[in-house]
PDB file of C-alpha atoms and ligand atoms in Angstrom:
ATOM      1  CA  MET A  48     101.478  97.234  87.887  1.00 97.00           C
ATOM      2  CA  ILE A  49      98.114  99.008  88.068  1.00 97.00           C
ATOM      3  CA  GLN A  50      97.159 101.919  85.825  1.00 97.00           C
ATOM      4  CA  THR A  51      93.683 103.348  85.456  1.00 97.00           C
ATOM      5  CA  ARG A  52      92.482 106.266  83.358  1.00 97.00           C
ATOM      6  CA  GLY A  53      89.179 107.966  84.016  1.00 97.00           C
ATOM      7  CA  LEU A  54      87.815 104.886  85.764  1.00 97.00           C
ATOM      8  CA  THR A  55      84.173 105.577  86.602  1.00 97.00           C
ATOM      9  CA  LYS A  56      81.275 103.636  88.126  1.00 97.00           C
ATOM     10  CA  THR A  57      77.843 105.072  88.700  1.00 96.00           C
ATOM     11  CA  TYR A  58      74.917 103.511  90.519  1.00 95.00           C
ATOM     12  CA  GLY A  59      71.862 105.529  89.494  1.00 93.00           C
ATOM     13  CA  ASP A  60      72.705 109.093  90.512  1.00 92.00           C
ATOM     14  CA  VAL A  61      75.627 108.056  92.717  1.00 93.00           C
ATOM     15  CA  ARG A  62      79.089 108.444  91.186  1.00 94.00           C
ATOM     16  CA  ALA A  63      80.661 105.740  93.361  1.00 96.00           C
ATOM     17  CA  VAL A  64      83.989 106.061  91.506  1.00 97.00           C
ATOM     18  CA  ASP A  65      84.556 109.219  89.496  1.00 96.00           C
ATOM     19  CA  GLU A  66      87.328 109.450  86.853  1.00 97.00           C
ATOM     20  CA  VAL A  67      90.026 107.806  88.938  1.00 97.00           C
ATOM     21  CA  HIS A  68      93.602 107.709  87.647  1.00 98.00           C
ATOM     22  CA  LEU A  69      95.590 105.188  89.692  1.00 97.00           C
ATOM     23  CA  ASP A  70      99.299 104.670  89.201  1.00 97.00           C
ATOM     24  CA  VAL A  71     100.756 101.749  91.172  1.00 98.00           C
ATOM     25  CA  ARG A  72     104.354 100.859  90.350  1.00 97.00           C
ATOM     26  CA  GLU A  73     106.279  97.654  90.795  1.00 97.00           C
ATOM     27  CA  GLY A  74     107.578  97.369  94.364  1.00 97.00           C
ATOM     28  CA  ASP A  75     105.047  99.781  95.857  1.00 97.00           C
ATOM     29  CA  VAL A  76     103.038  99.257  98.989  1.00 97.00           C
ATOM     30  CA  TYR A  77     100.178 101.434  97.796  1.00 98.00           C
ATOM     31  CA  GLY A  78      97.795 102.545 100.547  1.00 97.00           C
ATOM     32  CA  PHE A  79      94.353 103.316  99.132  1.00 96.00           C
ATOM     33  CA  LEU A  80      92.612 105.495 101.706  1.00 94.00           C
ATOM     34  CA  GLY A  81      89.101 106.822 101.957  1.00 92.00           C
ATOM     35  CA  ALA A  82      86.194 107.200 104.344  1.00 88.00           C
ATOM     36  CA  ASN A  83      83.367 104.646 104.415  1.00 88.00           C
ATOM     37  CA  GLY A  84      81.440 104.827 101.170  1.00 89.00           C
ATOM     38  CA  SER A  85      84.149 106.772  99.298  1.00 93.00           C
ATOM     39  CA  GLY A  86      84.403 104.074  96.601  1.00 95.00           C
ATOM     40  CA  LYS A  87      87.393 101.928  97.617  1.00 94.00           C
ATOM     41  CA  THR A  88      85.671  98.563  97.349  1.00 93.00           C
ATOM     42  CA  THR A  89      84.024  99.483  94.048  1.00 94.00           C
ATOM     43  CA  THR A  90      87.441 100.467  92.651  1.00 96.00           C
ATOM     44  CA  VAL A  91      89.043  97.225  93.847  1.00 94.00           C
ATOM     45  CA  ARG A  92      86.174  95.227  92.331  1.00 92.00           C
ATOM     46  CA  MET A  93      86.639  96.988  88.983  1.00 94.00           C
ATOM     47  CA  LEU A  94      90.387  96.254  89.036  1.00 94.00           C
ATOM     48  CA  LEU A  95      89.605  92.566  89.496  1.00 91.00           C
ATOM     49  CA  GLY A  96      86.868  92.482  86.850  1.00 89.00           C
ATOM     50  CA  LEU A  97      84.147  91.807  89.428  1.00 88.00           C
ATOM     51  CA  VAL A  98      82.299  95.051  88.622  1.00 90.00           C
ATOM     52  CA  MET A  99      82.089  96.585  85.152  1.00 93.00           C
ATOM     53  CA  ALA A 100      83.171 100.217  84.821  1.00 95.00           C
ATOM     54  CA  ASN A 101      80.828 102.681  83.083  1.00 94.00           C
ATOM     55  CA  ALA A 102      83.776 104.553  81.624  1.00 96.00           C
ATOM     56  CA  GLY A 103      87.552 104.626  81.670  1.00 97.00           C
ATOM     57  CA  GLU A 104      90.222 101.969  81.476  1.00 95.00           C
ATOM     58  CA  ALA A 105      92.177  99.748  83.828  1.00 96.00           C
ATOM     59  CA  GLU A 106      95.425  97.945  83.057  1.00 96.00           C
ATOM     60  CA  LEU A 107      97.139  95.417  85.299  1.00 97.00           C
ATOM     61  CA  PHE A 108     100.636  94.239  84.349  1.00 97.00           C
ATOM     62  CA  GLY A 109     100.109  96.446  81.287  1.00 96.00           C
ATOM     63  CA  GLU A 110      97.164  94.323  80.115  1.00 96.00           C
ATOM     64  CA  PRO A 111      93.593  95.626  79.852  1.00 95.00           C
ATOM     65  CA  MET A 112      91.014  94.488  82.388  1.00 91.00           C
ATOM     66  CA  PRO A 113      88.600  92.805  82.242  1.00 89.00           C
ATOM     67  CA  LYS A 114      89.530  91.804  78.660  1.00 91.00           C
ATOM     68  CA  SER A 115      92.749  90.036  79.749  1.00 91.00           C
ATOM     69  CA  ALA A 116      91.321  88.613  82.987  1.00 89.00           C
ATOM     70  CA  ALA A 117      92.357  85.055  82.097  1.00 88.00           C
ATOM     71  CA  SER A 118      96.008  86.089  81.878  1.00 90.00           C
ATOM     72  CA  VAL A 119      95.982  88.732  84.639  1.00 92.00           C
ATOM     73  CA  LEU A 120      93.993  87.127  87.460  1.00 90.00           C
ATOM     74  CA  PRO A 121      96.301  84.117  88.069  1.00 89.00           C
ATOM     75  CA  ARG A 122      99.068  86.625  88.838  1.00 93.00           C
ATOM     76  CA  ILE A 123      97.040  88.445  91.501  1.00 94.00           C
ATOM     77  CA  GLY A 124      96.354  87.472  95.082  1.00 93.00           C
ATOM     78  CA  ALA A 125      93.101  89.152  96.058  1.00 91.00           C
ATOM     79  CA  LEU A 126      91.158  89.619  99.251  1.00 90.00           C
ATOM     80  CA  VAL A 127      87.872  91.456  98.740  1.00 87.00           C
ATOM     81  CA  GLU A 128      85.146  92.241 101.215  1.00 73.00           C
ATOM     82  CA  GLY A 129      85.267  89.448 103.718  1.00 56.00           C
ATOM     83  CA  PRO A 130      86.817  86.137 102.779  1.00 54.00           C
ATOM     84  CA  GLY A 131      84.430  83.407 101.741  1.00 71.00           C
ATOM     85  CA  ALA A 132      85.179  79.855 102.860  1.00 74.00           C
ATOM     86  CA  TYR A 133      83.333  76.546 102.879  1.00 73.00           C
ATOM     87  CA  PRO A 134      82.171  76.427 106.504  1.00 76.00           C
ATOM     88  CA  HIS A 135      82.210  72.620 106.896  1.00 78.00           C
ATOM     89  CA  LEU A 136      85.820  72.202 105.671  1.00 84.00           C
ATOM     90  CA  SER A 137      89.099  72.884 107.454  1.00 88.00           C
ATOM     91  CA  GLY A 138      91.293  75.854 106.526  1.00 86.00           C
ATOM     92  CA  ARG A 139      93.737  73.494 104.798  1.00 85.00           C
ATOM     93  CA  ALA A 140      90.964  71.834 102.768  1.00 84.00           C
ATOM     94  CA  ASN A 141      89.633  75.245 101.744  1.00 80.00           C
ATOM     95  CA  LEU A 142      93.045  76.343 100.502  1.00 83.00           C
ATOM     96  CA  ALA A 143      93.529  73.090  98.557  1.00 82.00           C
ATOM     97  CA  LEU A 144      90.182  73.633  96.820  1.00 77.00           C
ATOM     98  CA  PHE A 145      90.963  77.253  96.101  1.00 76.00           C
ATOM     99  CA  ASP A 146      94.373  76.328  94.712  1.00 76.00           C
ATOM    100  CA  ALA A 147      92.911  73.577  92.527  1.00 70.00           C
ATOM    101  CA  ALA A 148      90.293  75.974  91.170  1.00 65.00           C
ATOM    102  CA  ALA A 149      93.132  78.223  90.064  1.00 64.00           C
ATOM    103  CA  GLY A 150      93.787  75.742  87.262  1.00 60.00           C
ATOM    104  CA  ALA A 151      96.843  74.303  85.636  1.00 52.00           C
ATOM    105  CA  ARG A 152      99.211  76.894  87.078  1.00 54.00           C
ATOM    106  CA  ALA A 153      98.847  75.278  90.502  1.00 52.00           C
ATOM    107  CA  ARG A 154     101.430  72.487  90.602  1.00 60.00           C
ATOM    108  CA  ARG A 155      99.996  69.756  92.770  1.00 64.00           C
ATOM    109  CA  ALA A 156     103.376  68.338  93.730  1.00 64.00           C
ATOM    110  CA  ASP A 157     104.290  71.289  95.886  1.00 80.00           C
ATOM    111  CA  GLN A 158     100.754  72.152  96.934  1.00 80.00           C
ATOM    112  CA  ARG A 159     100.998  70.564 100.419  1.00 84.00           C
ATOM    113  CA  SER A 160     104.159  72.424 101.330  1.00 86.00           C
ATOM    114  CA  ARG A 161     102.871  75.715  99.885  1.00 87.00           C
ATOM    115  CA  ILE A 162      99.677  75.428 101.920  1.00 91.00           C
ATOM    116  CA  THR A 163     101.572  74.545 105.097  1.00 93.00           C
ATOM    117  CA  GLU A 164     103.918  77.484 104.561  1.00 92.00           C
ATOM    118  CA  VAL A 165     101.163  79.972 103.853  1.00 93.00           C
ATOM    119  CA  LEU A 166      99.083  78.852 106.871  1.00 95.00           C
ATOM    120  CA  GLU A 167     102.148  79.363 109.073  1.00 94.00           C
ATOM    121  CA  GLN A 168     102.807  82.744 107.434  1.00 91.00           C
ATOM    122  CA  VAL A 169      99.350  84.044 108.356  1.00 91.00           C
ATOM    123  CA  GLY A 170      99.495  82.563 111.858  1.00 91.00           C
ATOM    124  CA  LEU A 171      97.085  79.621 111.453  1.00 94.00           C
ATOM    125  CA  ASP A 172      97.944  76.101 112.639  1.00 95.00           C
ATOM    126  CA  PRO A 173      98.529  73.919 109.533  1.00 94.00           C
ATOM    127  CA  SER A 174      97.394  70.792 111.436  1.00 94.00           C
ATOM    128  CA  ASP A 175      94.112  72.367 112.607  1.00 94.00           C
ATOM    129  CA  LYS A 176      91.323  70.037 111.406  1.00 93.00           C
ATOM    130  CA  ARG A 177      88.389  72.077 112.700  1.00 94.00           C
ATOM    131  CA  PRO A 178      85.885  73.308 110.099  1.00 93.00           C
ATOM    132  CA  THR A 179      86.126  77.005 109.306  1.00 90.00           C
ATOM    133  CA  LYS A 180      82.627  77.609 110.703  1.00 90.00           C
ATOM    134  CA  THR A 181      84.290  77.426 114.139  1.00 92.00           C
ATOM    135  CA  TYR A 182      86.821  80.140 113.179  1.00 90.00           C
ATOM    136  CA  SER A 183      86.789  83.581 114.784  1.00 86.00           C
ATOM    137  CA  LEU A 184      86.476  86.643 112.549  1.00 83.00           C
ATOM    138  CA  GLY A 185      90.232  87.201 112.796  1.00 84.00           C
ATOM    139  CA  MET A 186      90.963  83.575 111.819  1.00 88.00           C
ATOM    140  CA  LYS A 187      88.655  83.888 108.799  1.00 87.00           C
ATOM    141  CA  GLN A 188      90.464  87.036 107.766  1.00 87.00           C
ATOM    142  CA  ARG A 189      93.820  85.249 108.092  1.00 89.00           C
ATOM    143  CA  LEU A 190      92.501  82.372 105.975  1.00 91.00           C
ATOM    144  CA  GLY A 191      91.349  84.839 103.307  1.00 90.00           C
ATOM    145  CA  LEU A 192      94.825  86.297 103.284  1.00 91.00           C
ATOM    146  CA  ALA A 193      96.320  82.790 103.021  1.00 92.00           C
ATOM    147  CA  ALA A 194      94.155  82.186  99.940  1.00 90.00           C
ATOM    148  CA  ALA A 195      95.517  85.412  98.420  1.00 91.00           C
ATOM    149  CA  LEU A 196      99.095  84.272  99.089  1.00 93.00           C
ATOM    150  CA  VAL A 197      98.931  80.572  98.261  1.00 89.00           C
ATOM    151  CA  ARG A 198      99.981  80.953  94.643  1.00 86.00           C
ATOM    152  CA  ARG A 199     102.784  83.367  95.606  1.00 90.00           C
ATOM    153  CA  PRO A 200     101.558  86.103  93.266  1.00 94.00           C
ATOM    154  CA  PRO A 201     103.700  89.120  92.339  1.00 96.00           C
ATOM    155  CA  LEU A 202     100.752  91.476  93.031  1.00 97.00           C
ATOM    156  CA  LEU A 203      98.421  91.504  96.035  1.00 97.00           C
ATOM    157  CA  VAL A 204      95.148  93.451  95.928  1.00 96.00           C
ATOM    158  CA  LEU A 205      93.731  93.538  99.444  1.00 94.00           C
ATOM    159  CA  ASP A 206      90.541  95.286 100.526  1.00 91.00           C
ATOM    160  CA  GLU A 207      90.809  96.165 104.230  1.00 89.00           C
ATOM    161  CA  PRO A 208      93.143  93.248 105.040  1.00 89.00           C
ATOM    162  CA  THR A 209      93.241  93.880 108.789  1.00 87.00           C
ATOM    163  CA  ASN A 210      89.461  94.010 109.263  1.00 83.00           C
ATOM    164  CA  GLY A 211      88.431  92.056 112.344  1.00 80.00           C
ATOM    165  CA  LEU A 212      91.965  91.572 113.664  1.00 86.00           C
ATOM    166  CA  ASP A 213      93.115  92.495 117.178  1.00 88.00           C
ATOM    167  CA  PRO A 214      96.183  94.767 117.645  1.00 89.00           C
ATOM    168  CA  GLN A 215      98.604  91.817 117.712  1.00 88.00           C
ATOM    169  CA  GLY A 216      96.944  90.367 114.593  1.00 87.00           C
ATOM    170  CA  ILE A 217      97.201  93.712 112.802  1.00 89.00           C
ATOM    171  CA  ARG A 218     100.873  93.861 113.659  1.00 89.00           C
ATOM    172  CA  ASP A 219     101.484  90.252 112.504  1.00 88.00           C
ATOM    173  CA  ILE A 220      99.815  90.915 109.152  1.00 89.00           C
ATOM    174  CA  ARG A 221     101.641  94.222 108.730  1.00 91.00           C
ATOM    175  CA  GLU A 222     104.984  92.503 109.265  1.00 91.00           C
ATOM    176  CA  LEU A 223     104.031  89.660 106.942  1.00 91.00           C
ATOM    177  CA  LEU A 224     103.062  92.079 104.168  1.00 93.00           C
ATOM    178  CA  LEU A 225     106.178  94.202 104.628  1.00 95.00           C
ATOM    179  CA  GLY A 226     108.313  91.044 104.449  1.00 92.00           C
ATOM    180  CA  LEU A 227     106.610  89.980 101.215  1.00 93.00           C
ATOM    181  CA  ASN A 228     107.128  93.476  99.812  1.00 96.00           C
ATOM    182  CA  ARG A 229     110.841  93.363 100.694  1.00 96.00           C
ATOM    183  CA  ALA A 230     111.010  90.080  98.778  1.00 93.00           C
ATOM    184  CA  GLY A 231     109.514  91.794  95.722  1.00 95.00           C
ATOM    185  CA  THR A 232     105.721  91.590  95.999  1.00 96.00           C
ATOM    186  CA  THR A 233     103.796  94.716  94.981  1.00 98.00           C
ATOM    187  CA  ILE A 234     100.910  95.401  97.352  1.00 97.00           C
ATOM    188  CA  PHE A 235      97.770  97.480  96.787  1.00 98.00           C
ATOM    189  CA  LEU A 236      95.748  97.701  99.971  1.00 95.00           C
ATOM    190  CA  SER A 237      92.656  99.668 100.784  1.00 93.00           C
ATOM    191  CA  SER A 238      92.076 100.908 104.281  1.00 90.00           C
ATOM    192  CA  HIS A 239      90.266 103.564 106.234  1.00 85.00           C
ATOM    193  CA  LEU A 240      92.988 103.427 108.907  1.00 86.00           C
ATOM    194  CA  LEU A 241      95.438 106.300 108.465  1.00 89.00           C
ATOM    195  CA  ALA A 242      97.964 104.959 110.941  1.00 87.00           C
ATOM    196  CA  GLU A 243      98.072 101.582 109.222  1.00 87.00           C
ATOM    197  CA  VAL A 244      98.683 103.155 105.832  1.00 91.00           C
ATOM    198  CA  GLU A 245     101.252 105.585 107.222  1.00 90.00           C
ATOM    199  CA  GLN A 246     103.253 102.740 108.745  1.00 90.00           C
ATOM    200  CA  MET A 247     103.239 100.511 105.684  1.00 92.00           C
ATOM    201  CA  SER A 248     102.943 102.458 102.481  1.00 96.00           C
ATOM    202  CA  THR A 249     105.482 103.763 100.012  1.00 96.00           C
ATOM    203  CA  ARG A 250     102.716 105.506  98.067  1.00 97.00           C
ATOM    204  CA  VAL A 251      99.267 106.757  98.962  1.00 96.00           C
ATOM    205  CA  GLY A 252      96.051 107.441  97.068  1.00 97.00           C
ATOM    206  CA  VAL A 253      93.094 109.133  98.742  1.00 95.00           C
ATOM    207  CA  LEU A 254      89.501 108.804  97.572  1.00 96.00           C
ATOM    208  CA  ASP A 255      86.941 111.393  98.558  1.00 94.00           C
ATOM    209  CA  ARG A 256      83.370 110.753  97.398  1.00 94.00           C
ATOM    210  CA  GLY A 257      84.588 108.735  94.454  1.00 95.00           C
ATOM    211  CA  ARG A 258      87.320 111.167  93.352  1.00 96.00           C
ATOM    212  CA  LEU A 259      91.042 110.581  93.747  1.00 97.00           C
ATOM    213  CA  VAL A 260      92.021 113.791  95.515  1.00 95.00           C
ATOM    214  CA  LEU A 261      95.605 112.852  96.305  1.00 94.00           C
ATOM    215  CA  GLN A 262      98.186 110.431  94.911  1.00 96.00           C
ATOM    216  CA  GLU A 263     101.703 110.852  96.142  1.00 95.00           C
ATOM    217  CA  ASP A 264     104.785 109.008  97.386  1.00 96.00           C
ATOM    218  CA  MET A 265     105.012 108.810 101.175  1.00 94.00           C
ATOM    219  CA  SER A 266     108.529 110.256 100.965  1.00 92.00           C
ATOM    220  CA  ALA A 267     107.072 113.421  99.401  1.00 91.00           C
ATOM    221  CA  ILE A 268     104.270 113.592 101.940  1.00 90.00           C
ATOM    222  CA  ARG A 269     106.749 113.226 104.793  1.00 86.00           C
ATOM    223  CA  ALA A 270     109.309 115.611 103.270  1.00 84.00           C
ATOM    224  CA  VAL A 271     110.716 118.274 105.562  1.00 81.00           C
ATOM    225  CA  THR A 272     108.772 121.534 105.652  1.00 86.00           C
ATOM    226  CA  GLY A 273     111.618 123.990 106.334  1.00 89.00           C
ATOM    227  CA  LEU A 274     110.366 124.363 109.905  1.00 94.00           C
ATOM    228  CA  VAL A 275     112.294 123.215 112.964  1.00 96.00           C
ATOM    229  CA  ARG A 276     110.884 122.436 116.402  1.00 95.00           C
ATOM    230  CA  VAL A 277     113.237 123.783 119.085  1.00 96.00           C
ATOM    231  CA  ARG A 278     112.746 122.323 122.544  1.00 96.00           C
ATOM    232  CA  THR A 279     114.106 124.652 125.179  1.00 96.00           C
ATOM    233  CA  PRO A 280     113.560 125.626 128.807  1.00 95.00           C
ATOM    234  CA  ASP A 281     114.146 129.252 127.642  1.00 91.00           C
ATOM    235  CA  PRO A 282     111.465 129.832 124.976  1.00 92.00           C
ATOM    236  CA  ASP A 283     111.343 133.596 125.600  1.00 93.00           C
ATOM    237  CA  ALA A 284     115.085 133.927 124.990  1.00 93.00           C
ATOM    238  CA  ALA A 285     114.776 131.836 121.796  1.00 94.00           C
ATOM    239  CA  ILE A 286     111.928 134.005 120.534  1.00 94.00           C
ATOM    240  CA  ALA A 287     113.848 137.209 121.296  1.00 93.00           C
ATOM    241  CA  LEU A 288     116.817 135.883 119.320  1.00 94.00           C
ATOM    242  CA  LEU A 289     114.896 134.455 116.322  1.00 91.00           C
ATOM    243  CA  ASP A 290     112.095 136.995 116.244  1.00 86.00           C
ATOM    244  CA  GLY A 291     111.125 137.120 112.534  1.00 87.00           C
ATOM    245  CA  ARG A 292     111.499 133.374 112.075  1.00 91.00           C
ATOM    246  CA  VAL A 293     109.100 132.190 114.779  1.00 92.00           C
ATOM    247  CA  GLN A 294     106.019 130.349 113.480  1.00 91.00           C
ATOM    248  CA  GLU A 295     104.460 129.218 116.729  1.00 90.00           C
ATOM    249  CA  ARG A 296     105.257 128.606 120.368  1.00 90.00           C
ATOM    250  CA  GLY A 297     104.142 125.903 122.729  1.00 88.00           C
ATOM    251  CA  ALA A 298     105.012 124.757 126.233  1.00 89.00           C
ATOM    252  CA  GLY A 299     108.812 124.490 126.301  1.00 92.00           C
ATOM    253  CA  GLU A 300     109.110 124.670 122.537  1.00 94.00           C
ATOM    254  CA  VAL A 301     109.224 127.082 119.636  1.00 95.00           C
ATOM    255  CA  VAL A 302     108.734 126.311 115.940  1.00 95.00           C
ATOM    256  CA  VAL A 303     110.951 128.414 113.692  1.00 95.00           C
ATOM    257  CA  ARG A 304     111.773 128.670 110.001  1.00 95.00           C
ATOM    258  CA  ALA A 305     115.373 127.520 109.411  1.00 93.00           C
ATOM    259  CA  ASP A 306     117.283 126.027 106.499  1.00 89.00           C
ATOM    260  CA  ASP A 307     120.111 124.481 108.482  1.00 92.00           C
ATOM    261  CA  ILE A 308     119.528 122.830 111.853  1.00 94.00           C
ATOM    262  CA  ALA A 309     123.237 122.734 112.782  1.00 94.00           C
ATOM    263  CA  ASP A 310     123.613 126.489 112.190  1.00 94.00           C
ATOM    264  CA  LEU A 311     120.467 127.130 114.184  1.00 95.00           C
ATOM    265  CA  ASN A 312     121.881 125.091 117.059  1.00 95.00           C
ATOM    266  CA  VAL A 313     125.143 127.064 117.079  1.00 95.00           C
ATOM    267  CA  ARG A 314     123.245 130.351 117.011  1.00 94.00           C
ATOM    268  CA  LEU A 315     121.037 129.408 119.942  1.00 95.00           C
ATOM    269  CA  VAL A 316     123.779 127.977 122.116  1.00 94.00           C
ATOM    270  CA  THR A 317     126.214 130.834 121.365  1.00 95.00           C
ATOM    271  CA  ALA A 318     123.532 133.266 122.546  1.00 95.00           C
ATOM    272  CA  GLY A 319     123.141 131.265 125.771  1.00 95.00           C
ATOM    273  CA  VAL A 320     119.770 129.702 124.887  1.00 95.00           C
ATOM    274  CA  ARG A 321     119.695 126.176 126.295  1.00 95.00           C
ATOM    275  CA  VAL A 322     118.457 123.550 123.839  1.00 95.00           C
ATOM    276  CA  THR A 323     117.119 120.108 124.768  1.00 96.00           C
ATOM    277  CA  GLY A 324     116.035 119.084 121.291  1.00 95.00           C
ATOM    278  CA  LEU A 325     115.946 120.129 117.630  1.00 95.00           C
ATOM    279  CA  GLU A 326     113.796 118.345 115.094  1.00 93.00           C
ATOM    280  CA  PRO A 327     112.680 119.077 111.532  1.00 92.00           C
ATOM    281  CA  VAL A 328     108.901 119.433 111.286  1.00 92.00           C
ATOM    282  CA  ARG A 329     107.284 117.017 108.846  1.00 89.00           C
ATOM    283  CA  ARG A 330     103.689 116.902 107.714  1.00 87.00           C
ATOM    284  CA  THR A 331     101.747 113.902 108.951  1.00 87.00           C
ATOM    285  CA  LEU A 332      99.643 111.819 106.606  1.00 89.00           C
ATOM    286  CA  GLU A 333      96.627 112.844 108.684  1.00 89.00           C
ATOM    287  CA  GLN A 334      97.241 116.561 107.992  1.00 87.00           C
ATOM    288  CA  VAL A 335      97.719 115.932 104.285  1.00 89.00           C
ATOM    289  CA  VAL A 336      94.572 113.802 104.023  1.00 89.00           C
ATOM    290  CA  LEU A 337      92.472 116.287 105.989  1.00 89.00           C
ATOM    291  CA  GLU A 338      93.643 119.102 103.713  1.00 87.00           C
ATOM    292  CA  ALA A 339      92.801 117.071 100.593  1.00 87.00           C
ATOM    293  CA  THR A 340      89.348 115.848 101.636  1.00 86.00           C
ATOM    294  CA  THR A 341      86.072 117.587 102.328  1.00 78.00           C
ATOM    295  CA  PRO A 342      84.888 117.520 105.952  1.00 76.00           C
TER     296      PRO A 342
HETATM  297  P1  LIG B 535      83.519 101.081 102.952  1.00 68.79           P
HETATM  298  O1  LIG B 535      84.813 101.485 103.553  1.00 68.79           O
HETATM  299  O2  LIG B 535      82.329 101.467 103.788  1.00 68.79           O
HETATM  300  O3  LIG B 535      83.467  99.660 102.460  1.00 68.79           O
HETATM  301  P2  LIG B 535      84.038 102.026 100.252  1.00 68.79           P
HETATM  302  O4  LIG B 535      84.978 103.158 100.193  1.00 68.79           O
HETATM  303  O5  LIG B 535      84.565 100.675  99.954  1.00 68.79           O
HETATM  304  O6  LIG B 535      83.308 102.021 101.638  1.00 68.79           O
HETATM  305  P3  LIG B 535      82.060 101.490  98.231  1.00 68.79           P
HETATM  306  O7  LIG B 535      81.562 100.241  98.898  1.00 68.79           O
HETATM  307  O8  LIG B 535      82.878 101.340  97.009  1.00 68.79           O
HETATM  308  O9  LIG B 535      82.844 102.393  99.257  1.00 68.79           O
HETATM  309  O10 LIG B 535      80.787 102.390  97.919  1.00 68.79           O
HETATM  310  C1  LIG B 535      80.862 103.642  97.238  1.00 68.79           C
HETATM  311  C2  LIG B 535      79.456 104.190  96.987  1.00 68.79           C
HETATM  312  O11 LIG B 535      78.778 103.384  96.024  1.00 68.79           O
HETATM  313  C3  LIG B 535      78.559 104.216  98.208  1.00 68.79           C
HETATM  314  O12 LIG B 535      77.762 105.372  98.141  1.00 68.79           O
HETATM  315  C4  LIG B 535      77.703 102.971  98.034  1.00 68.79           C
HETATM  316  O13 LIG B 535      76.459 103.153  98.663  1.00 68.79           O
HETATM  317  C5  LIG B 535      77.568 102.883  96.532  1.00 68.79           C
HETATM  318  N1  LIG B 535      77.424 101.494  96.056  1.00 68.79           N
HETATM  319  C6  LIG B 535      78.373 100.536  96.122  1.00 68.79           C
HETATM  320  N2  LIG B 535      77.922  99.384  95.581  1.00 68.79           N
HETATM  321  C7  LIG B 535      76.639  99.621  95.164  1.00 68.79           C
HETATM  322  C8  LIG B 535      75.619  98.824  94.517  1.00 68.79           C
HETATM  323  N3  LIG B 535      75.842  97.558  94.179  1.00 68.79           N
HETATM  324  N4  LIG B 535      74.453  99.429  94.256  1.00 68.79           N
HETATM  325  C9  LIG B 535      74.233 100.711  94.576  1.00 68.79           C
HETATM  326  N5  LIG B 535      75.133 101.506  95.180  1.00 68.79           N
HETATM  327  C10 LIG B 535      76.319 100.980  95.477  1.00 68.79           C
END
C-alpha cells in the first residue's frame, strides 16, 4: 500500500527525513513512531504530495507520488497536523463541502447518510448545528477524522490522530480504527505515544532524527525471548535447582532460560519448589524502541 525508497527531505542543513524505506502492506495497522522533530510529519506530507522530496521515491497503491496524485489521493483518507474546518459552519456542513470538493467520486445521493454515519462513528452528534468555532479541541480532532473517513477510503494516513483527545476519546478512536481495520482498511498512523502504537499496530516503524532505525512486525517484536519468569515464594530453592539457567532474580520471582515451560514446571514442583506463576518473557515495544534510538 505504501512503499518508499530512499525518501529524503532536507531543510538547509537539517536532514528532516533521511533515506527512509517504508513498507506498509495491505491490512496493516502501521504505527509510525518517533520523538518530536524526528520527521514523522514531513514523511506523511511527502506521502500525500504536500511536500516535495529532495531524493527517493514513494509509491501508494503501487503508483508513484506525487505524479499519480489525481488517481491516488481520492483513495486515501488523510488527517495531517490539526484538522482545518470552516469555523462559521457546522460539522455536517463542513463534511458536505469537503465531500463535494472530492469531485465526481462523491455520489451525492448517499452523501447525507454517509455523513450521518461517519459523524456517529467518530462520536459527534449528526444533528448538532453549532458552528465548528465552538468545538473543543477533541471535537475538532474527531471532525478531522470524520473528513478522513467520509469517502470510506481503503487507506487511512493519520498524523497523530488522538492529539487533543481525553482518555475516553483516545479509546473510542482506537476502537473505531481497529474496527475499520478488521473490515479491511489499511491504516498508517504516526504517533509519539508508545502505548497507543503497541495496542493498535500490526507493524511498527521507528524514526530517529530522520532515519528509519526499525521496521518490524509487532508479532516479531513481541516474540518470546526464551526466558521464563517464575513466580515463587521459594526463590532460593528455585535458584539452587536451576543454577546455571538463572538470568535475574526479583522479589518473589526468578527469570530463567528455558525452552519448555511445562517441563520447567514439572522440574520445579517435583523438587518441592512451590510455583504461583510461570510466564514467557517478551520484549516490550518500549525496550525495542529504546535500543534502536539514540538517547
Ligand atoms: P512532531 O512530533 O514534533 O510533530 P515530527 O516527527 O513530525 O515532529 P517534523 O515536523 O517532520 O517532525 O520535523 C522534522 C525536522 O524538520 C525538524 O527538525 C523540523 O524543525 C524540521 N522542519 C520541518 N518542517 C520544516 C520547514 N518547513 N522548514 C524548516 N525546517 C523544517
